[in-house]
mmCIF file with all atom_site columns, C-alpha atoms in Angstrom:
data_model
loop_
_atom_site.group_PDB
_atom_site.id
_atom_site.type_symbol
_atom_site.label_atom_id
_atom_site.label_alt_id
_atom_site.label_comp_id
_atom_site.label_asym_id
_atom_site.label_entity_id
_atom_site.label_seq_id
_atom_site.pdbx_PDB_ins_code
_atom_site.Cartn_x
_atom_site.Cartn_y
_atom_site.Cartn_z
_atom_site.occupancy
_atom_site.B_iso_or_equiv
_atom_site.pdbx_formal_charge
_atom_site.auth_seq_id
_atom_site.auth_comp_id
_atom_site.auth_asym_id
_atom_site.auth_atom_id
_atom_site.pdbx_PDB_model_num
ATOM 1   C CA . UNK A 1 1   ? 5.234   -6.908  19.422  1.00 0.00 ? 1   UNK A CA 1
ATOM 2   C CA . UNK A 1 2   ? 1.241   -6.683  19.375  1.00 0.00 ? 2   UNK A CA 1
ATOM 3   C CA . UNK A 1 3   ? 1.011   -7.869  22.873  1.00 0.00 ? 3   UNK A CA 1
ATOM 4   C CA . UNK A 1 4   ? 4.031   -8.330  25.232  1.00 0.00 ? 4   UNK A CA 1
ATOM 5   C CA . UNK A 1 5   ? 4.549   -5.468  27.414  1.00 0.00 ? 5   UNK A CA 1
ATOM 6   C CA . UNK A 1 6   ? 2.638   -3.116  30.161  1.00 0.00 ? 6   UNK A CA 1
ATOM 7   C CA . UNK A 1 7   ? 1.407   -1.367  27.093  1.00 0.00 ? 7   UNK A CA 1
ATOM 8   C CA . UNK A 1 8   ? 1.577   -2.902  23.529  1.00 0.00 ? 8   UNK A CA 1
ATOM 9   C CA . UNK A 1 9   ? 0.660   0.482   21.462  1.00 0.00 ? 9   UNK A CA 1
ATOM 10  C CA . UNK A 1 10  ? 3.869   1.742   23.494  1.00 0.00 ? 10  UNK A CA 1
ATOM 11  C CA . UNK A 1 11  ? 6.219   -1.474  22.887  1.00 0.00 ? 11  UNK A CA 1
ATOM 12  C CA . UNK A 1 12  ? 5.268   -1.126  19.434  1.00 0.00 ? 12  UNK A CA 1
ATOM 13  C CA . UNK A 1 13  ? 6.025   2.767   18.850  1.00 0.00 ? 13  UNK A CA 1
ATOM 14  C CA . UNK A 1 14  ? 9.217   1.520   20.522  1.00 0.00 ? 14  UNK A CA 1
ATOM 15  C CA . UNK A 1 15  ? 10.254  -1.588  17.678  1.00 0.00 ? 15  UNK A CA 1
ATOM 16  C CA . UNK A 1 16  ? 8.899   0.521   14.782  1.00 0.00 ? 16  UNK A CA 1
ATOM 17  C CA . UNK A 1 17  ? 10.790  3.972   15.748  1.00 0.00 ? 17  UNK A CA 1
ATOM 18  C CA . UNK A 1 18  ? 13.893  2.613   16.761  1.00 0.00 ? 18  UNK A CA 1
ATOM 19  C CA . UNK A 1 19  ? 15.244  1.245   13.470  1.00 0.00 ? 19  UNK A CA 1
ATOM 20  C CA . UNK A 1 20  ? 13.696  4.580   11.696  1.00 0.00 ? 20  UNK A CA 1
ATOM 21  C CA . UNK A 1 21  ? 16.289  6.358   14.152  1.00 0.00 ? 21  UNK A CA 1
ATOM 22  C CA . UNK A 1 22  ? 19.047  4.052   13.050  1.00 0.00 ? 22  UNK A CA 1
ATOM 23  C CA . UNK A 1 23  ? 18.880  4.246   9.710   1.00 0.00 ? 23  UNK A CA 1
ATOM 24  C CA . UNK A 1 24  ? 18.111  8.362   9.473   1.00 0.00 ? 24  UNK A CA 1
ATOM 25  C CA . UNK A 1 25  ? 21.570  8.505   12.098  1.00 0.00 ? 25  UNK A CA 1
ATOM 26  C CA . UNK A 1 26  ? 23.763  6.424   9.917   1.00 0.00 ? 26  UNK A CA 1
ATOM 27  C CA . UNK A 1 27  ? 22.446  8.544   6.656   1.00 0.00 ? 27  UNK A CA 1
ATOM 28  C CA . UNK A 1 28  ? 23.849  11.812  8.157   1.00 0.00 ? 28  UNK A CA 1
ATOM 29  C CA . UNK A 1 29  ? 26.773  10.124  9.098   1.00 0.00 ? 29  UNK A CA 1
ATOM 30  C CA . UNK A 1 30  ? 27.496  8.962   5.427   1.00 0.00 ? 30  UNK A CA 1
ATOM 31  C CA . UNK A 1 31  ? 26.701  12.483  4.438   1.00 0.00 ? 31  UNK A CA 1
ATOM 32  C CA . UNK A 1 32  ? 29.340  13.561  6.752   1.00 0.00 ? 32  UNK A CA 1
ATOM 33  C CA . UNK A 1 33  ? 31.785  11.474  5.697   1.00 0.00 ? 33  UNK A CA 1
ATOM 34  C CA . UNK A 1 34  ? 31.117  11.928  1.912   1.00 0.00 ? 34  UNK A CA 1
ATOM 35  C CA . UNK A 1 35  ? 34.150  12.374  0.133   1.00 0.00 ? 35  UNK A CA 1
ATOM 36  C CA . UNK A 1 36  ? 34.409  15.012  -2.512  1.00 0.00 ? 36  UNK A CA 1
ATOM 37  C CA . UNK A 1 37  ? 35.487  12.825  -5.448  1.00 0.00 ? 37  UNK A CA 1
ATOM 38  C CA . UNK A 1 38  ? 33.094  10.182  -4.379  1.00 0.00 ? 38  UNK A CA 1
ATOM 39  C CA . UNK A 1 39  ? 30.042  8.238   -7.058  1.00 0.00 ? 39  UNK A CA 1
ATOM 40  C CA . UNK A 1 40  ? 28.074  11.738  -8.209  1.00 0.00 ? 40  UNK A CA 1
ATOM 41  C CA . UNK A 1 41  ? 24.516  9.981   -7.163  1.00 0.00 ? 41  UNK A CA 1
ATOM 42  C CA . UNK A 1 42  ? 25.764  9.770   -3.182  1.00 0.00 ? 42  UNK A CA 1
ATOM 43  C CA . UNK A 1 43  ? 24.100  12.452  -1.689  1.00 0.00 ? 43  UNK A CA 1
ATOM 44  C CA . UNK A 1 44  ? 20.558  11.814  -3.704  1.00 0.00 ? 44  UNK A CA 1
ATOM 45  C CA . UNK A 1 45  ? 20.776  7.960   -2.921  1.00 0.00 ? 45  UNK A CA 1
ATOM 46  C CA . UNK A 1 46  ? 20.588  9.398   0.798   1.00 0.00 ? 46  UNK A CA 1
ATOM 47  C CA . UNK A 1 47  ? 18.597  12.271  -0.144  1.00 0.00 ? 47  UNK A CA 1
ATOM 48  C CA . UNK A 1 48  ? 16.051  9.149   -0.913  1.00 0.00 ? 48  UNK A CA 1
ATOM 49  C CA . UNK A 1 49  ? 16.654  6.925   2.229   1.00 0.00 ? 49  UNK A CA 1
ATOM 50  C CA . UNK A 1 50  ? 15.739  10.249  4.308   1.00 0.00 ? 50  UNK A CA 1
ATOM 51  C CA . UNK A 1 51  ? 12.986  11.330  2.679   1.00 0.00 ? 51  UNK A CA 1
ATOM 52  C CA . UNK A 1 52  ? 11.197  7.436   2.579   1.00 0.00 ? 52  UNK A CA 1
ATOM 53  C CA . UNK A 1 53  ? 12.273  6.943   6.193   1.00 0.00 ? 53  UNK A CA 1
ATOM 54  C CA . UNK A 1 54  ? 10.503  10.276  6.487   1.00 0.00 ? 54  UNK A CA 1
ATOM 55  C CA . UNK A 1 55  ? 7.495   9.319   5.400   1.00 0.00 ? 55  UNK A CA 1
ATOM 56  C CA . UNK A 1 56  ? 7.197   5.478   7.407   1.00 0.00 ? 56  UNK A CA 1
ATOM 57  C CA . UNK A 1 57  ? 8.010   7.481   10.558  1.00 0.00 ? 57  UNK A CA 1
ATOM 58  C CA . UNK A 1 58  ? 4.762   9.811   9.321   1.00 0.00 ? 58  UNK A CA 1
ATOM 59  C CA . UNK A 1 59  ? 3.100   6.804   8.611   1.00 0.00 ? 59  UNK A CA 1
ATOM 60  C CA . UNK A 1 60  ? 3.535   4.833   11.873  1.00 0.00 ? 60  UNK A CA 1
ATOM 61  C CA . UNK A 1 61  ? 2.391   7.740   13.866  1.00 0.00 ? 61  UNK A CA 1
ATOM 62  C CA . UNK A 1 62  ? -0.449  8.857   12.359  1.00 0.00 ? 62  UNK A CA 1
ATOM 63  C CA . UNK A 1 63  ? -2.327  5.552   11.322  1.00 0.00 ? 63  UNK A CA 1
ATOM 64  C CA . UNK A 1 64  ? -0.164  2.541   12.505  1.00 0.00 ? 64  UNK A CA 1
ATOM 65  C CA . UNK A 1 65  ? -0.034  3.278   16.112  1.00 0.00 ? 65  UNK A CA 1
ATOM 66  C CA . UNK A 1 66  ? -3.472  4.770   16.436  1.00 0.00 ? 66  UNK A CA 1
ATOM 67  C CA . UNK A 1 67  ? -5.157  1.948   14.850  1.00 0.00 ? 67  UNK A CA 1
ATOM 68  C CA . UNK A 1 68  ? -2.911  -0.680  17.165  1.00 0.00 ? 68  UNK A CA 1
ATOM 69  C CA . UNK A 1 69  ? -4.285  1.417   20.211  1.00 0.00 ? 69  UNK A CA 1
ATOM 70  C CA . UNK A 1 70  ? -7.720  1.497   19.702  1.00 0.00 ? 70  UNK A CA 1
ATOM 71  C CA . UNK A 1 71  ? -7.574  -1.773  17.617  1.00 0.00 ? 71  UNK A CA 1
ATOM 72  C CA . UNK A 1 72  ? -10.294 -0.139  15.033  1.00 0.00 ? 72  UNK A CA 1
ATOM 73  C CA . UNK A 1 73  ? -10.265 2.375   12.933  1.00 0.00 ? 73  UNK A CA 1
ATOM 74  C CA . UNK A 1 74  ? -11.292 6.254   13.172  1.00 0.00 ? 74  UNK A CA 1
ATOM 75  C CA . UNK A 1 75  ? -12.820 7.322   10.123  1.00 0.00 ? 75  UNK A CA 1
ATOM 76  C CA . UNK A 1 76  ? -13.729 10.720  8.999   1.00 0.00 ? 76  UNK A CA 1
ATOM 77  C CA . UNK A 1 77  ? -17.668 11.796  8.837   1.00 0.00 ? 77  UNK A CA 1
ATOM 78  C CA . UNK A 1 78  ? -19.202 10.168  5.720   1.00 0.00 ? 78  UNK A CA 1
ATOM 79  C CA . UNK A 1 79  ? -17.210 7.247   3.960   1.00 0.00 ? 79  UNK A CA 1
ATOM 80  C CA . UNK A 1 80  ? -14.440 7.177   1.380   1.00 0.00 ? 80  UNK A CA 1
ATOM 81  C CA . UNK A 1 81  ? -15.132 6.061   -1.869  1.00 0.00 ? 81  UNK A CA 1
ATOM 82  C CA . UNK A 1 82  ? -12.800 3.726   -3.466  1.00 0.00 ? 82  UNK A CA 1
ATOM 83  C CA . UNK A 1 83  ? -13.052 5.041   -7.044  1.00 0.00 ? 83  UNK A CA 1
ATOM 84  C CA . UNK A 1 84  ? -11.154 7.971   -6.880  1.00 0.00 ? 84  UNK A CA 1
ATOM 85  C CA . UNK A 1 85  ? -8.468  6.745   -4.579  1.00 0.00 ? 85  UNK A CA 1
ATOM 86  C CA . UNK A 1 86  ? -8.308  4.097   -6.932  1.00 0.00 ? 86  UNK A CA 1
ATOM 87  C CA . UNK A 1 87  ? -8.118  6.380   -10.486 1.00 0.00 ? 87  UNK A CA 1
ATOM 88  C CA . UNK A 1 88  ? -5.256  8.012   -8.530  1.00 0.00 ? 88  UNK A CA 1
ATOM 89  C CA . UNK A 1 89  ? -3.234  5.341   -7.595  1.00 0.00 ? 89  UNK A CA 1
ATOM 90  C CA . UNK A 1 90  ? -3.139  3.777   -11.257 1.00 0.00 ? 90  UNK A CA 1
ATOM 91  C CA . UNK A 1 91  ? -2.612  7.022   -12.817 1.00 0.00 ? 91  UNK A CA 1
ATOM 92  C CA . UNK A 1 92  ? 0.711   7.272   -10.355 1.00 0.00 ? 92  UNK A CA 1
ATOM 93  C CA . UNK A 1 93  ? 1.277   3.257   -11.750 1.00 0.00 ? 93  UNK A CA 1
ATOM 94  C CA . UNK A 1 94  ? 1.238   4.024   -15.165 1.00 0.00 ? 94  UNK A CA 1
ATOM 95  C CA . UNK A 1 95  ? 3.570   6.846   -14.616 1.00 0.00 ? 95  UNK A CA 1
ATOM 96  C CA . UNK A 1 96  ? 5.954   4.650   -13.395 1.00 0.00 ? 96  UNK A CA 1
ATOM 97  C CA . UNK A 1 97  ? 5.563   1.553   -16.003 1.00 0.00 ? 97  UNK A CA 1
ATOM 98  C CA . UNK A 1 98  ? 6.660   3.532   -18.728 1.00 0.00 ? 98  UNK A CA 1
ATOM 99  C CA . UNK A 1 99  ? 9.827   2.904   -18.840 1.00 0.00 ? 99  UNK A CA 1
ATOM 100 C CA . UNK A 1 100 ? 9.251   -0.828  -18.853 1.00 0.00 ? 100 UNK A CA 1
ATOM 101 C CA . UNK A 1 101 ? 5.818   -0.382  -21.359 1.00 0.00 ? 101 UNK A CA 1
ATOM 102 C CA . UNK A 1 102 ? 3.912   -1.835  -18.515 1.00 0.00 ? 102 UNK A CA 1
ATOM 103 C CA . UNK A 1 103 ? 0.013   -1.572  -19.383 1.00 0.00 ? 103 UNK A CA 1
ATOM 104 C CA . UNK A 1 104 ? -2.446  -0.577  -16.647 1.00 0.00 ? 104 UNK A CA 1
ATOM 105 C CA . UNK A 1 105 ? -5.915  -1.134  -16.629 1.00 0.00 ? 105 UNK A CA 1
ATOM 106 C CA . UNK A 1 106 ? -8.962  -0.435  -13.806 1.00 0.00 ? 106 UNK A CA 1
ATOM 107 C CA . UNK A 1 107 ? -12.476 -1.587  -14.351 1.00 0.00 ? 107 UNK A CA 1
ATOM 108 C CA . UNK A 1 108 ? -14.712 0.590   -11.618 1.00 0.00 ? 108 UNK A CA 1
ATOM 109 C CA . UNK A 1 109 ? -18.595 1.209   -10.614 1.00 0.00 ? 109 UNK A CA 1
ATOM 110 C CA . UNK A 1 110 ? -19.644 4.223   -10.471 1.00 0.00 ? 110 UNK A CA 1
ATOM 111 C CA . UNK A 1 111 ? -18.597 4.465   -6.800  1.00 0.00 ? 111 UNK A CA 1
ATOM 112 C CA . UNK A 1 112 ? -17.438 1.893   -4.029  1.00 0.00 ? 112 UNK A CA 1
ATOM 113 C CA . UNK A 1 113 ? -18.330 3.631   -0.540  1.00 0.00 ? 113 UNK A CA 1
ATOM 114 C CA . UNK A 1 114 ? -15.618 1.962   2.516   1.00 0.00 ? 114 UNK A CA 1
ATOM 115 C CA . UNK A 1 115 ? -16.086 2.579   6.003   1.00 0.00 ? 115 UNK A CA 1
ATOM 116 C CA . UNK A 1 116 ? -12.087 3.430   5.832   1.00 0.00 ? 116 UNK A CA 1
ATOM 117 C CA . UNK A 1 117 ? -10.464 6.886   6.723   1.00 0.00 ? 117 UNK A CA 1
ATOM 118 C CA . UNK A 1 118 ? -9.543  8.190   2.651   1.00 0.00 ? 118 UNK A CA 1
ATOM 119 C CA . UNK A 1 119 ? -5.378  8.329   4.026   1.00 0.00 ? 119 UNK A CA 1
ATOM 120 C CA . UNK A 1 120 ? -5.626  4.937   5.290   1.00 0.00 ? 120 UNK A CA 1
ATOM 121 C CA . UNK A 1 121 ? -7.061  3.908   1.523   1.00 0.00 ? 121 UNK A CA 1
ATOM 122 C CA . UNK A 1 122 ? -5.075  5.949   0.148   1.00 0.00 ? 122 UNK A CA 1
ATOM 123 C CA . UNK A 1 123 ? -1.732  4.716   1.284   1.00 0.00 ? 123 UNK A CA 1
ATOM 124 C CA . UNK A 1 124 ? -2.828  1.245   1.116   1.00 0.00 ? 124 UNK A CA 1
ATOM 125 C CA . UNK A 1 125 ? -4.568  1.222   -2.477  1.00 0.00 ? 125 UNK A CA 1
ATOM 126 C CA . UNK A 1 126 ? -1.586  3.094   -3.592  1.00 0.00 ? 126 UNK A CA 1
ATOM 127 C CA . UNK A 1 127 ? 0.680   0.492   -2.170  1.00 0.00 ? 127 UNK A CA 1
ATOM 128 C CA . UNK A 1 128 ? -0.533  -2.534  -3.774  1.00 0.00 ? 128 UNK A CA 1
ATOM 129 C CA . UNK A 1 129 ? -1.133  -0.650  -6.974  1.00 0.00 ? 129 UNK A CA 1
ATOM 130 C CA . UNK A 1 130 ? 2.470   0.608   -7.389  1.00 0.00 ? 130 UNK A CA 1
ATOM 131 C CA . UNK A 1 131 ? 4.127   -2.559  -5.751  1.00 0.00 ? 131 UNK A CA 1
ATOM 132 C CA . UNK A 1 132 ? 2.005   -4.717  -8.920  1.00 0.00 ? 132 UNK A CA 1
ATOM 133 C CA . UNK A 1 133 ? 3.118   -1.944  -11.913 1.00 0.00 ? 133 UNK A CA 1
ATOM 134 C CA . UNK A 1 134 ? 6.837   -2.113  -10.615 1.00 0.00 ? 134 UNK A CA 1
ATOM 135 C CA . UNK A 1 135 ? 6.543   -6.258  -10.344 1.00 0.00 ? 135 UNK A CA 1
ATOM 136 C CA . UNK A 1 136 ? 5.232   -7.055  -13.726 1.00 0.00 ? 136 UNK A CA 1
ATOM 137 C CA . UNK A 1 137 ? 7.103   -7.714  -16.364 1.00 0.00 ? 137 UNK A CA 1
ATOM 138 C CA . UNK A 1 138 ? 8.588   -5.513  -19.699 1.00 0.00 ? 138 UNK A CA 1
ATOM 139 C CA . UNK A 1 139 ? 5.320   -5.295  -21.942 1.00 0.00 ? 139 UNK A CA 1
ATOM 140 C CA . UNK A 1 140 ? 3.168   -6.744  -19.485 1.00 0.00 ? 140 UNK A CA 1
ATOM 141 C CA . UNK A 1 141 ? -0.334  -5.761  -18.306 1.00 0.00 ? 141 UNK A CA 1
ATOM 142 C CA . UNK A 1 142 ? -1.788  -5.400  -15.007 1.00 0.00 ? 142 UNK A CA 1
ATOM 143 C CA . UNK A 1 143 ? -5.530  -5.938  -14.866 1.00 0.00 ? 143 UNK A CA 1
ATOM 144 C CA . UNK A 1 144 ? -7.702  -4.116  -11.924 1.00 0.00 ? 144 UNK A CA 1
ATOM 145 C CA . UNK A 1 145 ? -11.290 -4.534  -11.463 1.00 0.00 ? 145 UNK A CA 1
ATOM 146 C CA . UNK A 1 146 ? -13.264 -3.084  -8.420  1.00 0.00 ? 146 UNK A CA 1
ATOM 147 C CA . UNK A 1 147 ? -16.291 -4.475  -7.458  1.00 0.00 ? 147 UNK A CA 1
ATOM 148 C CA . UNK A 1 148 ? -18.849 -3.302  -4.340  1.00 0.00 ? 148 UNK A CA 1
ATOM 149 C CA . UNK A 1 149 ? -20.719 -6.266  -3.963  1.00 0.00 ? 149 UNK A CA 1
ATOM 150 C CA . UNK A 1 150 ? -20.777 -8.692  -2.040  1.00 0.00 ? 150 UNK A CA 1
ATOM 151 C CA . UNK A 1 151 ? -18.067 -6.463  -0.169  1.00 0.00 ? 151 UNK A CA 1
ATOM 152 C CA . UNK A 1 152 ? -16.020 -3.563  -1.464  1.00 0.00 ? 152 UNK A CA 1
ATOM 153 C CA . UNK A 1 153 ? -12.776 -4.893  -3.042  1.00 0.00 ? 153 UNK A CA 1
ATOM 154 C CA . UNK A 1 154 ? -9.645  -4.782  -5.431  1.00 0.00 ? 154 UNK A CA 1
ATOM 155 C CA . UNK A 1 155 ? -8.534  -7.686  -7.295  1.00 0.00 ? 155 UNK A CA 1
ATOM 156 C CA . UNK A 1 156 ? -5.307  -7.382  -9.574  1.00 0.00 ? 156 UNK A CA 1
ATOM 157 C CA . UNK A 1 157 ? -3.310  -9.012  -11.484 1.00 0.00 ? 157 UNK A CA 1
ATOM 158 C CA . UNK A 1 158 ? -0.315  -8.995  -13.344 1.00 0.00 ? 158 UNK A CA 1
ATOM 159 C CA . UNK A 1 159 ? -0.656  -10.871 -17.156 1.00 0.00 ? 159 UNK A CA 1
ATOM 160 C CA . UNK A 1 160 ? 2.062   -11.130 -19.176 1.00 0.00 ? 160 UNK A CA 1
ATOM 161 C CA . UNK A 1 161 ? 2.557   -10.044 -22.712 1.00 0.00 ? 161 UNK A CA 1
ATOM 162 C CA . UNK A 1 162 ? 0.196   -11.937 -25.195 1.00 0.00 ? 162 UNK A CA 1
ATOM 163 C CA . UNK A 1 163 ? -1.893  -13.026 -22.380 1.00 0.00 ? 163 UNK A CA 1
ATOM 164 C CA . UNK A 1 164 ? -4.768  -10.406 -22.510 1.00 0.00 ? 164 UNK A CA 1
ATOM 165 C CA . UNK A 1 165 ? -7.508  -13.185 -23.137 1.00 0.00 ? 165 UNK A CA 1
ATOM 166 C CA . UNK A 1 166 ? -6.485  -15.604 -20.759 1.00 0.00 ? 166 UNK A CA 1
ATOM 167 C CA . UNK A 1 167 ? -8.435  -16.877 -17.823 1.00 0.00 ? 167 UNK A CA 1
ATOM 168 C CA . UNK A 1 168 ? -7.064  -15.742 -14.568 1.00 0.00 ? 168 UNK A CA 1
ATOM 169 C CA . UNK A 1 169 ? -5.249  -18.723 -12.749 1.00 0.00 ? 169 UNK A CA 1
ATOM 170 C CA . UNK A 1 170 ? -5.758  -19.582 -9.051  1.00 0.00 ? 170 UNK A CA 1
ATOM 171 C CA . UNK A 1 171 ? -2.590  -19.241 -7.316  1.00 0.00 ? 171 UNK A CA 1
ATOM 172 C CA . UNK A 1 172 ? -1.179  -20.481 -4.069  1.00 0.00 ? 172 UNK A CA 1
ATOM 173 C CA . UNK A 1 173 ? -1.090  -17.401 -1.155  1.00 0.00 ? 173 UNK A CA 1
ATOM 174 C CA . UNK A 1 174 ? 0.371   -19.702 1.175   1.00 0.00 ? 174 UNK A CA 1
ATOM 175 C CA . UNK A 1 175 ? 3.466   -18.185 0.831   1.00 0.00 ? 175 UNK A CA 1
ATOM 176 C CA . UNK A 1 176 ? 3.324   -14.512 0.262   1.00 0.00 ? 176 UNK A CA 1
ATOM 177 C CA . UNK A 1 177 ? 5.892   -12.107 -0.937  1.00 0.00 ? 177 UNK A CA 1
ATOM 178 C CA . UNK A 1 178 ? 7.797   -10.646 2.279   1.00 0.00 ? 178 UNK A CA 1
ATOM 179 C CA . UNK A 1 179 ? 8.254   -7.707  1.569   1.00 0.00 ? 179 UNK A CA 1
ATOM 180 C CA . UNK A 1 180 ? 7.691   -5.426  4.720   1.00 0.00 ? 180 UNK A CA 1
ATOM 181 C CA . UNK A 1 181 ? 5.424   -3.215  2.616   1.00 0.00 ? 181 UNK A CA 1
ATOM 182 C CA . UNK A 1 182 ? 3.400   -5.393  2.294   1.00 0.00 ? 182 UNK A CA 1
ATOM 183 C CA . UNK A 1 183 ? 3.521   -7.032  5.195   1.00 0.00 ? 183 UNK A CA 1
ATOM 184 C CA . UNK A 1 184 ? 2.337   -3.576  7.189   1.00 0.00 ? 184 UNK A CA 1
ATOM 185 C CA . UNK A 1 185 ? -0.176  -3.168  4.732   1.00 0.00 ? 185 UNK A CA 1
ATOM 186 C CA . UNK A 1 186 ? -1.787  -6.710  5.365   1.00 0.00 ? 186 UNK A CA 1
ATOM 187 C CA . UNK A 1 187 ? -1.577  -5.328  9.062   1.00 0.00 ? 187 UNK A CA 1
ATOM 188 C CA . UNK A 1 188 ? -3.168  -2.158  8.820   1.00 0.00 ? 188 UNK A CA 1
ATOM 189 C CA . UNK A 1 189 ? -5.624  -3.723  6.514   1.00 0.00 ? 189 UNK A CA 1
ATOM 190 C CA . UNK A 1 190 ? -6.485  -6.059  9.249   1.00 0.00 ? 190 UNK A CA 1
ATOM 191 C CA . UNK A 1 191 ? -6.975  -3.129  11.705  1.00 0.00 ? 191 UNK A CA 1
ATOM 192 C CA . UNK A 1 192 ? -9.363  -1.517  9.520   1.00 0.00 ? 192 UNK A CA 1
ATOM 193 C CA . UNK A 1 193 ? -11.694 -5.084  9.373   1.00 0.00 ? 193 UNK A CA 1
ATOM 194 C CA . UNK A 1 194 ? -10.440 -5.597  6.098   1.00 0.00 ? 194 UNK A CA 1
ATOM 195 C CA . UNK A 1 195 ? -7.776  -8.458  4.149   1.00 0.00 ? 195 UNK A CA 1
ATOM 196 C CA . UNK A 1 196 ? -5.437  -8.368  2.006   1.00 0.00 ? 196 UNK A CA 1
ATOM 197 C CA . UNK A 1 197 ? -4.307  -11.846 0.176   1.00 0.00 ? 197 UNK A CA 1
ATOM 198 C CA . UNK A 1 198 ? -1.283  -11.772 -2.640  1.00 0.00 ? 198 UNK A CA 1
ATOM 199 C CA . UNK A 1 199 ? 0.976   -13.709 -3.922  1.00 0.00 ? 199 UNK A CA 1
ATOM 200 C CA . UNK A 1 200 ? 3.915   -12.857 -6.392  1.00 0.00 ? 200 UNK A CA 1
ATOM 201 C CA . UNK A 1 201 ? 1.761   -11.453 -9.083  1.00 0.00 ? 201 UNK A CA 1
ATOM 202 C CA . UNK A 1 202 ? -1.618  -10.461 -7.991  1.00 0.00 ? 202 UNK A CA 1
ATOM 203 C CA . UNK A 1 203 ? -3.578  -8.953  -4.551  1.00 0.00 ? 203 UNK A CA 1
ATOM 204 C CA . UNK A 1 204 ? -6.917  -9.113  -3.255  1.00 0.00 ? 204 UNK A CA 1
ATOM 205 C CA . UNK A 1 205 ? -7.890  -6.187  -1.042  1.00 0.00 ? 205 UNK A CA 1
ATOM 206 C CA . UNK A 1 206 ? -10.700 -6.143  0.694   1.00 0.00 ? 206 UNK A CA 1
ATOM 207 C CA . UNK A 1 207 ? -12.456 -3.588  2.761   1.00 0.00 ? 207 UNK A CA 1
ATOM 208 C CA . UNK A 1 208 ? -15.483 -2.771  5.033   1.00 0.00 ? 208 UNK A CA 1
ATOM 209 C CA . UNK A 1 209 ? -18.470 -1.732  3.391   1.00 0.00 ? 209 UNK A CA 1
ATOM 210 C CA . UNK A 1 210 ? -20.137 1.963   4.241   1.00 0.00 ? 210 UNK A CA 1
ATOM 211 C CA . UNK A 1 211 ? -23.822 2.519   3.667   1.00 0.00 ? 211 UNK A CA 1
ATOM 212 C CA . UNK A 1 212 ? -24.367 5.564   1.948   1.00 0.00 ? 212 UNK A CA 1
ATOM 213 C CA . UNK A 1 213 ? -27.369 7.867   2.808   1.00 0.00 ? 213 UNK A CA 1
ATOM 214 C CA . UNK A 1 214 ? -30.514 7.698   0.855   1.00 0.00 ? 214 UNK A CA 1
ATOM 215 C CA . UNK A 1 215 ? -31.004 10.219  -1.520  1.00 0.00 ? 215 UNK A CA 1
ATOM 216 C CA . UNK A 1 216 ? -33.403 12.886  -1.378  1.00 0.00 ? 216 UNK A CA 1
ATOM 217 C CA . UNK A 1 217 ? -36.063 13.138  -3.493  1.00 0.00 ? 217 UNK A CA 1
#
């Protein structure tokens, strides 16, 4: 998909929007065809495929196929610091692990500069962040600790109930969850000069570091 074709960024808005066109087509059909004694949760289930089919189709255009065209990223004047985008993301994590008493926990600097547009961290610290909280266990706890040095990065993992003190064990990444999440974000991480590695219950992310200006004094 990256490279067959007179022009890949165009064979690949092709494969990406075509199935987003599919599946928002068939959800108005449904809603068409609803009928009015049918389950009472119909029209939100679709209200939900719309709106997250929505939001890919956002998504692809504004930072999948501009970083597959240029093959590097554009980022905005200055750098994004990982800190805040990170704060955010867990605070959306724990929101959703309450229902299963999911603990989470980040361990941050003060700040972690990236050479990485903020949406583009955004989306993709938010992504492996949620996709952990919603993996892990009743009662479990997912451990995050961001480091800057020797290169900006996440590491997290999920440890189970009871577990708190353990040492963290070296797992396998040979063979990935499949997720196609997670598979675009591994891609887009790429794009940006940056790696994501994960197995079933922990990730990795790593991104390009951005010098920050010395301070006046």
């Amino acid at each position: 998909m990256f490279t067959t074709g007179d022009d890949p960024a165009a064979r690949m808005r092709h494969e990406l929007h075509t199935p987003l066109t599919s599946i928002l087509a068939y959800t108005r059909l449904l809603r068409d065809d609803l009928p009015p004694d049918g389950p009472a949760d119909g029209p939100a289930c679709l209200d939900a495929i719309d709106r997250n089919a929505l939001r890919l189709e956002r998504y692809v255009d504004s930072v999948v196929l501009p970083l597959a065209a240029t093959g590097a990223p554009s980022p905005r004047d200055g750098s994004t610091d990982l800190v805040p985008v990170l704060r955010d993301a867990v605070d959306l994590a724990r929101r959703v692990a309450v229902a299963s008493a999911v603990s989470v926990h980040a361990d941050v600097p003060d700040s972690a500069p990236v050479a990485v547009d903020e949406m583009i961290c955004r989306h993709l610290v938010g992504q492996l962040v949620l996709w952990l909280a919603i993996a892990a266990p009743a009662r479990a706890h997912v451990e995050i600790t961001l480091r800057r040095d020797p290169h900006p990065s996440i590491e997290a993992r999920i440890v189970p109930m009871g577990e708190l003190t353990a040492a963290p064990q070296r797992r396998s990444i040979d063979d990935p969850p499949k997720s196609a999440d997670l598979q675009v974000a591994r891609a887009v991480a790429s794009l940006c000069g940056g790696d994501v590695r994960l197995d079933e219950t922990s990730f990795r992310l790593t991104l390009p570091a951005s010098v920050l200006a010395p301070s006046q004094r």
